[in-house]
Structures are given as C-alpha cells and as structure tokens.
mmCIF file of C-alpha atoms in Angstrom:
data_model
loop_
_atom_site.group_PDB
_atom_site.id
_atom_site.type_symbol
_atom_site.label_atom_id
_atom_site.label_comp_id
_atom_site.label_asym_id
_atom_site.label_seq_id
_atom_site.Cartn_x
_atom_site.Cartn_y
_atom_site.Cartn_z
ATOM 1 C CA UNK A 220 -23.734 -42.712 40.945
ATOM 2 C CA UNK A 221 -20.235 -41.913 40.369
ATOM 3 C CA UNK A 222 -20.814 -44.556 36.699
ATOM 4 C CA UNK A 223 -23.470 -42.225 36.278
ATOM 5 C CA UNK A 224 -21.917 -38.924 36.406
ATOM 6 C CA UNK A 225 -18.724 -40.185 34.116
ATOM 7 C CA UNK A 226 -21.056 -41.174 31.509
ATOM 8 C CA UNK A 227 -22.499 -37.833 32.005
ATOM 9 C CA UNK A 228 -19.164 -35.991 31.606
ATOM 10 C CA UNK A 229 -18.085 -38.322 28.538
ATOM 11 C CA UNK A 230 -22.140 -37.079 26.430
ATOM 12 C CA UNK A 231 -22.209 -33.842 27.739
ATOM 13 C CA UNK A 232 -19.417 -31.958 26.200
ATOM 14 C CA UNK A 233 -20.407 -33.593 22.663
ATOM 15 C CA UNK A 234 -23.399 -31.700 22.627
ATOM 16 C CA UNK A 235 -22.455 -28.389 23.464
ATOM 17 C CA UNK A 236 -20.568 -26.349 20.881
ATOM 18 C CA UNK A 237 -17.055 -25.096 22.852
ATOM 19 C CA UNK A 238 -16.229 -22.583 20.158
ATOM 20 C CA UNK A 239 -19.769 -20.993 20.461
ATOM 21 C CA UNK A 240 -19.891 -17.285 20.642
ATOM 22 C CA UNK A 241 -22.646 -14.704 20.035
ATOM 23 C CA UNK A 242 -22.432 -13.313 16.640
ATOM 24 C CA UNK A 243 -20.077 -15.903 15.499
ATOM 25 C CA UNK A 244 -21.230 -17.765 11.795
ATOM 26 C CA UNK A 245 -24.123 -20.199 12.157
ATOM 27 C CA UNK A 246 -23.849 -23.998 11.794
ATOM 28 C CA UNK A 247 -24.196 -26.768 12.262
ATOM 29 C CA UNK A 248 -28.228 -27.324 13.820
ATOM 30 C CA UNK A 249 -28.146 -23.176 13.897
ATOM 31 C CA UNK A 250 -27.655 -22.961 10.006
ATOM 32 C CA UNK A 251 -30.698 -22.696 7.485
ATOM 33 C CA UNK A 252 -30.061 -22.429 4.023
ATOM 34 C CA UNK A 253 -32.259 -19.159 3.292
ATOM 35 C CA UNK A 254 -29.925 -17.140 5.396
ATOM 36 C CA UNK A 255 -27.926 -14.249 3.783
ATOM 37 C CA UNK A 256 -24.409 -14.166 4.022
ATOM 38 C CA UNK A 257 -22.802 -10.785 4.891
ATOM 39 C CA UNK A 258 -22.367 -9.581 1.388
ATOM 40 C CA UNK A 259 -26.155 -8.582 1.303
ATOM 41 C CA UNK A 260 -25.660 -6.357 4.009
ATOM 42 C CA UNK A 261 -24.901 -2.965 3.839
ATOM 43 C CA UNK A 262 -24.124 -0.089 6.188
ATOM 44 C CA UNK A 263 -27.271 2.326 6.502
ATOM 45 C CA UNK A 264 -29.683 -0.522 5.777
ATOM 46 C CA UNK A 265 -32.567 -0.939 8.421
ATOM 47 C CA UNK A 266 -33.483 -4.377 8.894
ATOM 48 C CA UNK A 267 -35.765 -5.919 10.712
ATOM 49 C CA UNK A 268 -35.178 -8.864 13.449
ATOM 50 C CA UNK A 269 -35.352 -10.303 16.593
ATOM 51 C CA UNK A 270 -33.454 -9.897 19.716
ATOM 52 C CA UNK A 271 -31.928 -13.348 20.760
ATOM 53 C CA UNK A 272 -29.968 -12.741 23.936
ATOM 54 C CA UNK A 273 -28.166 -9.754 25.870
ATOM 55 C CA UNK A 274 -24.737 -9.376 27.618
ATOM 56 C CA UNK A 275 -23.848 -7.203 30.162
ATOM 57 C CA UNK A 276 -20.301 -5.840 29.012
ATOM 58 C CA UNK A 277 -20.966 -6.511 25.061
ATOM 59 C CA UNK A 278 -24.247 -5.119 24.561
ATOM 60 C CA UNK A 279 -27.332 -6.797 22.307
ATOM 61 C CA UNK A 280 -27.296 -9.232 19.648
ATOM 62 C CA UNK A 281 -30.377 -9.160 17.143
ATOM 63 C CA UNK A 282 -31.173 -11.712 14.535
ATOM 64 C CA UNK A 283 -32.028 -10.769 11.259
ATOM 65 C CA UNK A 284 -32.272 -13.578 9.034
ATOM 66 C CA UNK A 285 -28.124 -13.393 8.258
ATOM 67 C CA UNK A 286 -25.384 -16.064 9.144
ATOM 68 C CA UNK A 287 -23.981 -13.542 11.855
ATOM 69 C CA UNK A 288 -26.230 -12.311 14.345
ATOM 70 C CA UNK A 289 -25.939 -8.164 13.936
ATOM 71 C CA UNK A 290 -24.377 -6.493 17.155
ATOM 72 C CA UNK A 291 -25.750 -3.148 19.497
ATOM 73 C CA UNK A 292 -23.144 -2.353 21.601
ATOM 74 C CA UNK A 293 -24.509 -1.260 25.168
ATOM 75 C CA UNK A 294 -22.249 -2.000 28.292
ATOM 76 C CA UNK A 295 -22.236 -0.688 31.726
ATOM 77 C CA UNK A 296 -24.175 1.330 33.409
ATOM 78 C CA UNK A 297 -26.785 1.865 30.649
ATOM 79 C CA UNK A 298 -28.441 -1.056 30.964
ATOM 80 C CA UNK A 299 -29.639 0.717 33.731
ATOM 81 C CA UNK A 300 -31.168 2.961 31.717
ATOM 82 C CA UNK A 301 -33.059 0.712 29.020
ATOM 83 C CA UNK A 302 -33.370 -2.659 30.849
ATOM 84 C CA UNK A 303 -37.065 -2.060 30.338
ATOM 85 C CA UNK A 304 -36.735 -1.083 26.631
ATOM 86 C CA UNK A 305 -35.379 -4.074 25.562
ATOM 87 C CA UNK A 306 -35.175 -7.548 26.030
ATOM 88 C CA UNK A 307 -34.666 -11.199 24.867
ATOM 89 C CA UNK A 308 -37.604 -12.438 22.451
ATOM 90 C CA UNK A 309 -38.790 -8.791 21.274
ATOM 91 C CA UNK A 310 -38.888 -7.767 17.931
ATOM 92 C CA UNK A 311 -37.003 -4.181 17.008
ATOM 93 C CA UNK A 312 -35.697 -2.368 13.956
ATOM 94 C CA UNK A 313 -31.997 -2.034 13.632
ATOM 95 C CA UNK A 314 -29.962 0.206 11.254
ATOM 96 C CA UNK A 315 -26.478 -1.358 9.993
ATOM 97 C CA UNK A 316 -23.541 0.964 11.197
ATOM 98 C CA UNK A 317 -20.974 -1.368 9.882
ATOM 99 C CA UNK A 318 -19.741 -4.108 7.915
ATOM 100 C CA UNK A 319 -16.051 -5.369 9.230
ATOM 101 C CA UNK A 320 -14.138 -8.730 8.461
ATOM 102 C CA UNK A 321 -15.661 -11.817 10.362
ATOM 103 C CA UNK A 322 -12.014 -12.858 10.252
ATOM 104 C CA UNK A 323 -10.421 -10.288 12.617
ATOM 105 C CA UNK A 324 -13.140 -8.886 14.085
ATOM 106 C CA UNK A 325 -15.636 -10.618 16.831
ATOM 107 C CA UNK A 326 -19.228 -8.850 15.877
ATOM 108 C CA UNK A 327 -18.786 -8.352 11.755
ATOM 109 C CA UNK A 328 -22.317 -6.462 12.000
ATOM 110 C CA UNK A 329 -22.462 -3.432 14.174
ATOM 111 C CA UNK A 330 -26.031 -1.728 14.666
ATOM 112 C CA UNK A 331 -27.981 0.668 16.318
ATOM 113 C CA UNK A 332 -31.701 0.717 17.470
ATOM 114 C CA UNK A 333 -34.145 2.255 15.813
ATOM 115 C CA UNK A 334 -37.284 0.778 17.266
ATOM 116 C CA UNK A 335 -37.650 1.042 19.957
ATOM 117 C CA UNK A 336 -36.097 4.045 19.870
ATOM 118 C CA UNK A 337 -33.047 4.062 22.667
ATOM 119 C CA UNK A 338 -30.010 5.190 20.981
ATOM 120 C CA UNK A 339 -30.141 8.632 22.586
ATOM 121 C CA UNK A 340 -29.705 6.513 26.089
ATOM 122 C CA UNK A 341 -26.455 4.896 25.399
ATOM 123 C CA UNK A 342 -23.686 6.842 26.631
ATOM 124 C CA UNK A 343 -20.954 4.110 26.878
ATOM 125 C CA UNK A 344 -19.529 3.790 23.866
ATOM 126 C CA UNK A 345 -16.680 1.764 22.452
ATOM 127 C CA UNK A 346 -14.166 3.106 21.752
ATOM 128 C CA UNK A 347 -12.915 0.242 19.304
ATOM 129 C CA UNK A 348 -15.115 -3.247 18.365
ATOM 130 C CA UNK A 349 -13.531 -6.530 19.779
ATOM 131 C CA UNK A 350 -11.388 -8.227 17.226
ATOM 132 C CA UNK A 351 -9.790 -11.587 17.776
ATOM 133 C CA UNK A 352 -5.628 -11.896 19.252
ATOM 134 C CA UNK A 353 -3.873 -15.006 16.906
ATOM 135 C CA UNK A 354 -0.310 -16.367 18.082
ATOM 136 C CA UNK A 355 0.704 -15.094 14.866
ATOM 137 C CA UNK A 356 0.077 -11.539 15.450
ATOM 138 C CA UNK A 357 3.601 -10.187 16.190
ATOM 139 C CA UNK A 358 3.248 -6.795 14.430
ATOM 140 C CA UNK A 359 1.297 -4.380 16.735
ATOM 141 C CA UNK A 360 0.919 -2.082 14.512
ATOM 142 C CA UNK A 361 -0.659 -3.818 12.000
ATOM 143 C CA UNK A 362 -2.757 -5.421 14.532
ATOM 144 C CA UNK A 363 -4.138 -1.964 15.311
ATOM 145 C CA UNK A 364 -4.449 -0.890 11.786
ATOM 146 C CA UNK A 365 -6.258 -3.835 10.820
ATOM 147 C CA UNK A 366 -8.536 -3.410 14.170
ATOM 148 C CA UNK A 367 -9.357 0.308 13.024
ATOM 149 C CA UNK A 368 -7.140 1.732 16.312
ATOM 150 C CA UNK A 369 -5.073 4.810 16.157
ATOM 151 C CA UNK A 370 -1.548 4.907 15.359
ATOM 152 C CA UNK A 371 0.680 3.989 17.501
ATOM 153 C CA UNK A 372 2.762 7.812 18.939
ATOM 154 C CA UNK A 373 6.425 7.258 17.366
ATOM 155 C CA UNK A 374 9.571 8.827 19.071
ATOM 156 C CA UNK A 375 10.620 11.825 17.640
ATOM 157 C CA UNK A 376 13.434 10.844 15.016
ATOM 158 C CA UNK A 377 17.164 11.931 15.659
ATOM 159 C CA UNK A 378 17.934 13.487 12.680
ATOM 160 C CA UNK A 379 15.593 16.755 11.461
ATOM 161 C CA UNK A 380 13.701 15.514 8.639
ATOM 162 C CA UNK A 381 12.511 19.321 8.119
ATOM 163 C CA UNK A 382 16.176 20.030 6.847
ATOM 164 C CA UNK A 383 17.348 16.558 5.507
ATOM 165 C CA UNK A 384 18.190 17.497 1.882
ATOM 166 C CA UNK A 385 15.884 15.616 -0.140
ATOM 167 C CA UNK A 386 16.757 12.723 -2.596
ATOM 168 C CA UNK A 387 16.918 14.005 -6.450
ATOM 169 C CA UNK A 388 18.634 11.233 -7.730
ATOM 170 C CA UNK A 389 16.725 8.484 -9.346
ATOM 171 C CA UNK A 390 17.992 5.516 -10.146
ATOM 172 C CA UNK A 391 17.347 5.771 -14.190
ATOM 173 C CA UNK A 392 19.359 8.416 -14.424
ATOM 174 C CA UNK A 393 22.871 6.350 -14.215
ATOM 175 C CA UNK A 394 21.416 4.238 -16.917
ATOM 176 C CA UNK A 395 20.562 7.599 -19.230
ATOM 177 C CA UNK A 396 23.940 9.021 -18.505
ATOM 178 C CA UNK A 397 25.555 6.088 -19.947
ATOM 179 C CA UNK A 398 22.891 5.989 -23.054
ATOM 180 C CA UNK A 399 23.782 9.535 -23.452
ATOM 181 C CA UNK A 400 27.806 8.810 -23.705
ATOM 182 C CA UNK A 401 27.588 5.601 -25.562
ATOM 183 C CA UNK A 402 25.355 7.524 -28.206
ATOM 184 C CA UNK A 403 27.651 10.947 -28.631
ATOM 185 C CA UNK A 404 30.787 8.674 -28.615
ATOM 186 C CA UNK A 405 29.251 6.378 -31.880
ATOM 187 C CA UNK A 406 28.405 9.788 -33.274
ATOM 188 C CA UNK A 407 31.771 11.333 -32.860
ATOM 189 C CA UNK A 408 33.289 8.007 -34.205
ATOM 190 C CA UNK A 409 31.094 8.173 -37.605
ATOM 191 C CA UNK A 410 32.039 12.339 -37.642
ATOM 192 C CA UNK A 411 35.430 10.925 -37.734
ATOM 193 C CA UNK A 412 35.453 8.734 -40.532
ATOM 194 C CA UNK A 413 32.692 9.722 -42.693
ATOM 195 C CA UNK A 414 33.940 7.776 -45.704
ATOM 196 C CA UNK A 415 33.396 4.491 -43.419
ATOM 197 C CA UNK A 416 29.986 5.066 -42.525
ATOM 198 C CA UNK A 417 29.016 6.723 -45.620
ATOM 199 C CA UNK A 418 26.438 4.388 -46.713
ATOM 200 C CA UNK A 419 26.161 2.548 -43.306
ATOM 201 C CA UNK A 420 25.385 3.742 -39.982
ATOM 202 C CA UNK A 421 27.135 1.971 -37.009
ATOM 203 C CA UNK A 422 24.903 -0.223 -35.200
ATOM 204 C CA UNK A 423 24.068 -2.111 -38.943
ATOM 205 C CA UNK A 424 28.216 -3.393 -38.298
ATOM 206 C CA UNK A 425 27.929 -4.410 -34.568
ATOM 207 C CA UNK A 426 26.900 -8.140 -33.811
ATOM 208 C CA UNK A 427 24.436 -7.627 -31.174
ATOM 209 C CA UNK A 428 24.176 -11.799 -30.707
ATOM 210 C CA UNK A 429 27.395 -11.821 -28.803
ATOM 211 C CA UNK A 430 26.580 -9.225 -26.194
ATOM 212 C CA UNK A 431 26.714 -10.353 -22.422
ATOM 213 C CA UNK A 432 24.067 -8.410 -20.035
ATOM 214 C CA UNK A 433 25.429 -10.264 -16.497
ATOM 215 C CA UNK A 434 28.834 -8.712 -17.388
ATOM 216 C CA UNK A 435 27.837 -5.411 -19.129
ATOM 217 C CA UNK A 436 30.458 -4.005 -16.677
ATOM 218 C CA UNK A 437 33.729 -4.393 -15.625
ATOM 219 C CA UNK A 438 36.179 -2.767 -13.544
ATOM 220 C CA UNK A 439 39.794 -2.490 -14.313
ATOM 221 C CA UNK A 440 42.726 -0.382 -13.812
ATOM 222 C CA UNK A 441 44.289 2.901 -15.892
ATOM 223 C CA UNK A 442 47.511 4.636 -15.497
ATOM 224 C CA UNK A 443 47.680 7.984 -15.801
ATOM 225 C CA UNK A 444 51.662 9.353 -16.440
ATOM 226 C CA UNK A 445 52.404 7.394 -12.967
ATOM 227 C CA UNK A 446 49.681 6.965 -11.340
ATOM 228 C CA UNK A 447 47.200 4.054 -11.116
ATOM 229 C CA UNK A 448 43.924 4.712 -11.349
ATOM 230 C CA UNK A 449 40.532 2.308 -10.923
ATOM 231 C CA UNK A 450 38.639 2.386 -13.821
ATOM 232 C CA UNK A 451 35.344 1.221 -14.924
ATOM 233 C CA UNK A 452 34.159 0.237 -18.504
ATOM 234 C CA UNK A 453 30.252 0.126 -19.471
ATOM 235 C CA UNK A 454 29.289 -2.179 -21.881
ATOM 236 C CA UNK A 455 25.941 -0.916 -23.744
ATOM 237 C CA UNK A 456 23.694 -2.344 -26.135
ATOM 238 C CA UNK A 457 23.251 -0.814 -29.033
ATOM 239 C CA UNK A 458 19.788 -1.760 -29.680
ATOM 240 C CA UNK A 459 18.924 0.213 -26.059
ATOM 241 C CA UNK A 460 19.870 3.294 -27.618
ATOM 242 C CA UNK A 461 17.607 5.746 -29.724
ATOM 243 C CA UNK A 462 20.251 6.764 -32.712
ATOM 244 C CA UNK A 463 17.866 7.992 -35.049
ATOM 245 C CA UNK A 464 16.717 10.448 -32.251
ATOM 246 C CA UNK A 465 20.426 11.339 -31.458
ATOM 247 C CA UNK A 466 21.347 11.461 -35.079
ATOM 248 C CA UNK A 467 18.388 14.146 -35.588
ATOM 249 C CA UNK A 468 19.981 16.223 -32.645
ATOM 250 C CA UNK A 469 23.080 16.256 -34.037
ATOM 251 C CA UNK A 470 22.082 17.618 -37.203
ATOM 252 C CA UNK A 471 20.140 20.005 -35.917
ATOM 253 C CA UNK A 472 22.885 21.155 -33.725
ATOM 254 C CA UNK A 473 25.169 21.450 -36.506
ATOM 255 C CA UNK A 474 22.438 23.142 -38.814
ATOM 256 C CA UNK A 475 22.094 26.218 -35.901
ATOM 257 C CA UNK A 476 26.186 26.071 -35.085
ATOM 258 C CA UNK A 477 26.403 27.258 -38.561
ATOM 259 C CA UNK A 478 23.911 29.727 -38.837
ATOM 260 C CA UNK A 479 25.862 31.145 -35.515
ATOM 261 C CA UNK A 480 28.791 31.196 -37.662
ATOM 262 C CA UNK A 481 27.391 32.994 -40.365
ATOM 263 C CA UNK A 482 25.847 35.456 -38.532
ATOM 264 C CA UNK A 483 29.467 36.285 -36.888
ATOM 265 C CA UNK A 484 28.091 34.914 -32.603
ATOM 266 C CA UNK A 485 29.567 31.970 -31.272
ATOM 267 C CA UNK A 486 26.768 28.774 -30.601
ATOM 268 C CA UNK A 487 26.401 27.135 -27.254
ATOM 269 C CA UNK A 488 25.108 24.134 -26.723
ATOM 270 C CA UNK A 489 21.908 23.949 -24.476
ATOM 271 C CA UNK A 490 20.690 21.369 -22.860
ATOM 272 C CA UNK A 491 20.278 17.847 -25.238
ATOM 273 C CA UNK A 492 17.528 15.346 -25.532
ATOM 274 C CA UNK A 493 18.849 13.104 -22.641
ATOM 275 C CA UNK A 494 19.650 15.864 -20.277
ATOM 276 C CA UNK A 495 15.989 16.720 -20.297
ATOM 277 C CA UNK A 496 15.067 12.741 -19.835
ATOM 278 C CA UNK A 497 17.552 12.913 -16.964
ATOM 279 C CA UNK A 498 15.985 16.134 -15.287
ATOM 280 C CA UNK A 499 12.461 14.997 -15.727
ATOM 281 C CA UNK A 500 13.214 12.061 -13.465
ATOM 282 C CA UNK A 501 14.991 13.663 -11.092
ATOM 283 C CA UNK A 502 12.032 16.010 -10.439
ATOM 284 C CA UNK A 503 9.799 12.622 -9.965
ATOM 285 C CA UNK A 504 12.105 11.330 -7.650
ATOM 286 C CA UNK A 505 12.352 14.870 -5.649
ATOM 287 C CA UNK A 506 8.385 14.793 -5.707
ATOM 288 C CA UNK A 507 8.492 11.784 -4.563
ATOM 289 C CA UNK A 508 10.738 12.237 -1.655
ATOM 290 C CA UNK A 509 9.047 15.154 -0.759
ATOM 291 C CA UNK A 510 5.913 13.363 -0.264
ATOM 292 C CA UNK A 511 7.227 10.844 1.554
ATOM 293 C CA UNK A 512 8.766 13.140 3.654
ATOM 294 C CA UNK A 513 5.375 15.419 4.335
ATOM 295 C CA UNK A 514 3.906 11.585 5.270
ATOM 296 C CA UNK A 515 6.301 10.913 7.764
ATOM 297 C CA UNK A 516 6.396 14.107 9.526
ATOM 298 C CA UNK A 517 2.546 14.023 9.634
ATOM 299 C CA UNK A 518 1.887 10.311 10.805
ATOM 300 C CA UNK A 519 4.721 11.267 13.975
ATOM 301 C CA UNK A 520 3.212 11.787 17.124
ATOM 302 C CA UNK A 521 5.085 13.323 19.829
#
C-alpha cells in the first residue's frame, strides 16, 4: 500500500499542469492550431462560444475558439441571482468589453453576456481586473498605472506651486548669447580695419582644423586696477555662426543710422536678429513650464 501510494505521488503531479489557471494561454494537449490569438479580437465584437467552467469570486469563463478563454466577471451574491441562467456546457453570446495585456493582467479578454441576456442582474462589479504581482514590481505607482488603477493621492507640496515664478530660461539661450558676442565682436574687428578685410572676410583667415570643442572654455583670472577678478573666456567656432546673416544686419543698421542722421533724429537700435532667437525660446521654455506646472497641480490629490 504505502509502495503504492508513493508511486502514486511520484505520476500524479506529472500529469496535472501546476501553473494552470482559467483564462491563462492554451497548451500543451489544450492547444489546437485553428485558434486565434488575441490580435483578432476586438472590443465591441460579439462572439459566439461556450461556457467551460464558473468561479464563485471571479465570475464566468467562455470559450470562443481563442488561445485565452474570454472572462464575465460575476462574484458574490449574484450568483444568486442567475445560477439558473447560466451554467457549465451551455452555449451563449458574449460581447468583448476589453482587450488588456496577457502579460500583466490575469483575464486579457473581458466580456459581457448577451445571450442569455443577464447583464442587467450583475450588480457586483469590479472595480479593477486582476493583474499579476512580480518580485520585480517595486514601483507602486507604475504598478497601478499599468493595472488601469487611480492615482495614487500625493501630499500637498511645501512650496506654492501657484506662485513659484516660472522657468524662462532655456538652456539655448547661453549658447545664442555667446553666438551673438562672438559675431558683433568679428564685425567690430573688420569695422576697424577695413583695409585688412577689404577683399576677405574673417572666418576665410581662421584655421578651423585646430579648434578644440572639450576645451571651448576656460576659466582664468583678470585684474582690474587692484583687484582680482575670475574670468571666463568662450572659445566659438566660427563655422557655428551665421555671418552672412549678421553681416546683412549690420548693413542694414548702418543704412537706417544714416538716414536718422540725415533727417536730423538720433537712431536706436531695436532689438537684433539673435535677441529675437533668444526671446522665442524663452517663451517655449515658459510654455513649457507652465504646462508642466498646470499638470502637476491637476494630477495632486489632497
């Protein structure tokens, strides 16, 4: 007997699948090769299939001819209610509510009844489908975004985000400043000597091969009279700048200075090419914080 009953426990778990639950993936014995894999299902579509087995707390589980048996939840006391409506073996037609991922969630297919009809008798709903737990879920909160929960409430933040000042300064804008100098200074320096660059510009007489990006900048030390001041040189490269563009400017800045003169009013200069660059970023970078603002002060809960 006791021979008996260890060869018994040795078969026995061999032929019983341990990871088996309903509306897991078919295999093994379970799979057939005419079956239709999740992506030909759709939510809305009313198939047609068999009821293979019931659960008390997880509802009804219908085959329709798909690797994953489609899901009804139903739990509690309204089985009470339909436990002569429906049971294992008949055949009913079921409407696809959902499609999730087999990977997180438990029942990929959600349905609902539609023959016979015995929606309108389920008052126990779910309030979110099962999905699986892994060791490696550490986040919570994308384990209940990716399990279609609500957001977790947040505290309220210390600070008052309504009157935080918000950020203007993007990060281009350094980099334009010191395209900006680097170009007006080349131009001053060709105003300067004009019989030098008379039939050359600047950047044809500057060996670009020998410029170092990794130390583009370098800090140093000035005196001013007595005092010792930090100081920090910019190294630019001359093809990154746009001196035909800055060239046109400063003609046409000269070309209205003297019609100023002429006409006896003193010209001011407005604002130049790169000071518009420079504001047009600055307003995508406010936008930018101001929408990320609005987000946060509408995803806190308190």
């Amino acid at each position: 007997m006791i021979a008996l009953n260890v060869s018994q426990l040795v078969f026995t778990p061999s032929n019983f699948d341990q990871d088996y639950y309903p509306g897991r993936r078919k295999r093994g014995k379970d799979y057939r090769e005419d079956m239709l894999e999740l992506p030909f299902f759709y939510p809305g579509q009313i198939c047609y299939g068999k009821v293979i087995s019931i659960h008390l707390h997880q509802g009804a589980f219908v085959d329709i001819g798909g690797t994953h048996d489609g899901w009804v939840p139903i739990k509690g006391n309204d089985w009470y209610w339909i436990r002569h409506h429906i049971k294992p073996g008949m055949n009913v037609y079921v409407e696809i509510l959902a499609k999730r991922d087999p990977y997180r969630f438990r029942f990929p297919l959600e349905m609902r009844l539609v023959y016979p009809n015995i929606d309108h008798l389920i008052f126990n709903r779910f309030d979110f489908p099962p999905i699986f737990h892994r060791k490696e879920d550490t986040n919570e909160e994308q384990l209940w975004r990716e399990g279609g929960r609500l957001p977790i409430p947040r505290k309220k933040p210390s600070t008052d985000m309504e009157t935080e000042p918000l950020v203007s300064d993007h990060p281009f804008v350094e980099t334009l400043w010191e395209w900006h100098n680097a170009e007006q200074m080349i131009l001053d320096h060709e105003d300067e000597n004009p019989d030098k660059f008379k039939d050359v510009t600047y950047e044809s007489t500057v060996d670009t091969s020998s410029f170092d990006e990794e130390n583009r900048i370098q800090y140093t030390e000035g005196r001013v009279k007595e005092t010792v001041l930090k100081k920090k040189v910019v190294n630019v490269n001359i093809k990154e700048l746009d001196m035909k563009a800055a060239r046109a400017e400063r003609e046409e800045i000269k070309r209205l200075k003297a019609e100023a003169q002429e006409r006896g009013e003193e010209y001011k200069i407005g604002k130049m090419r790169r000071n518009i660059e420079m504001d047009e970023y600055d307003l995508l970078q406010w936008r930018r914080s101001y929408e990320e603002r609005e987000a946060l002060l509408r995803d806190i809960c308190w």
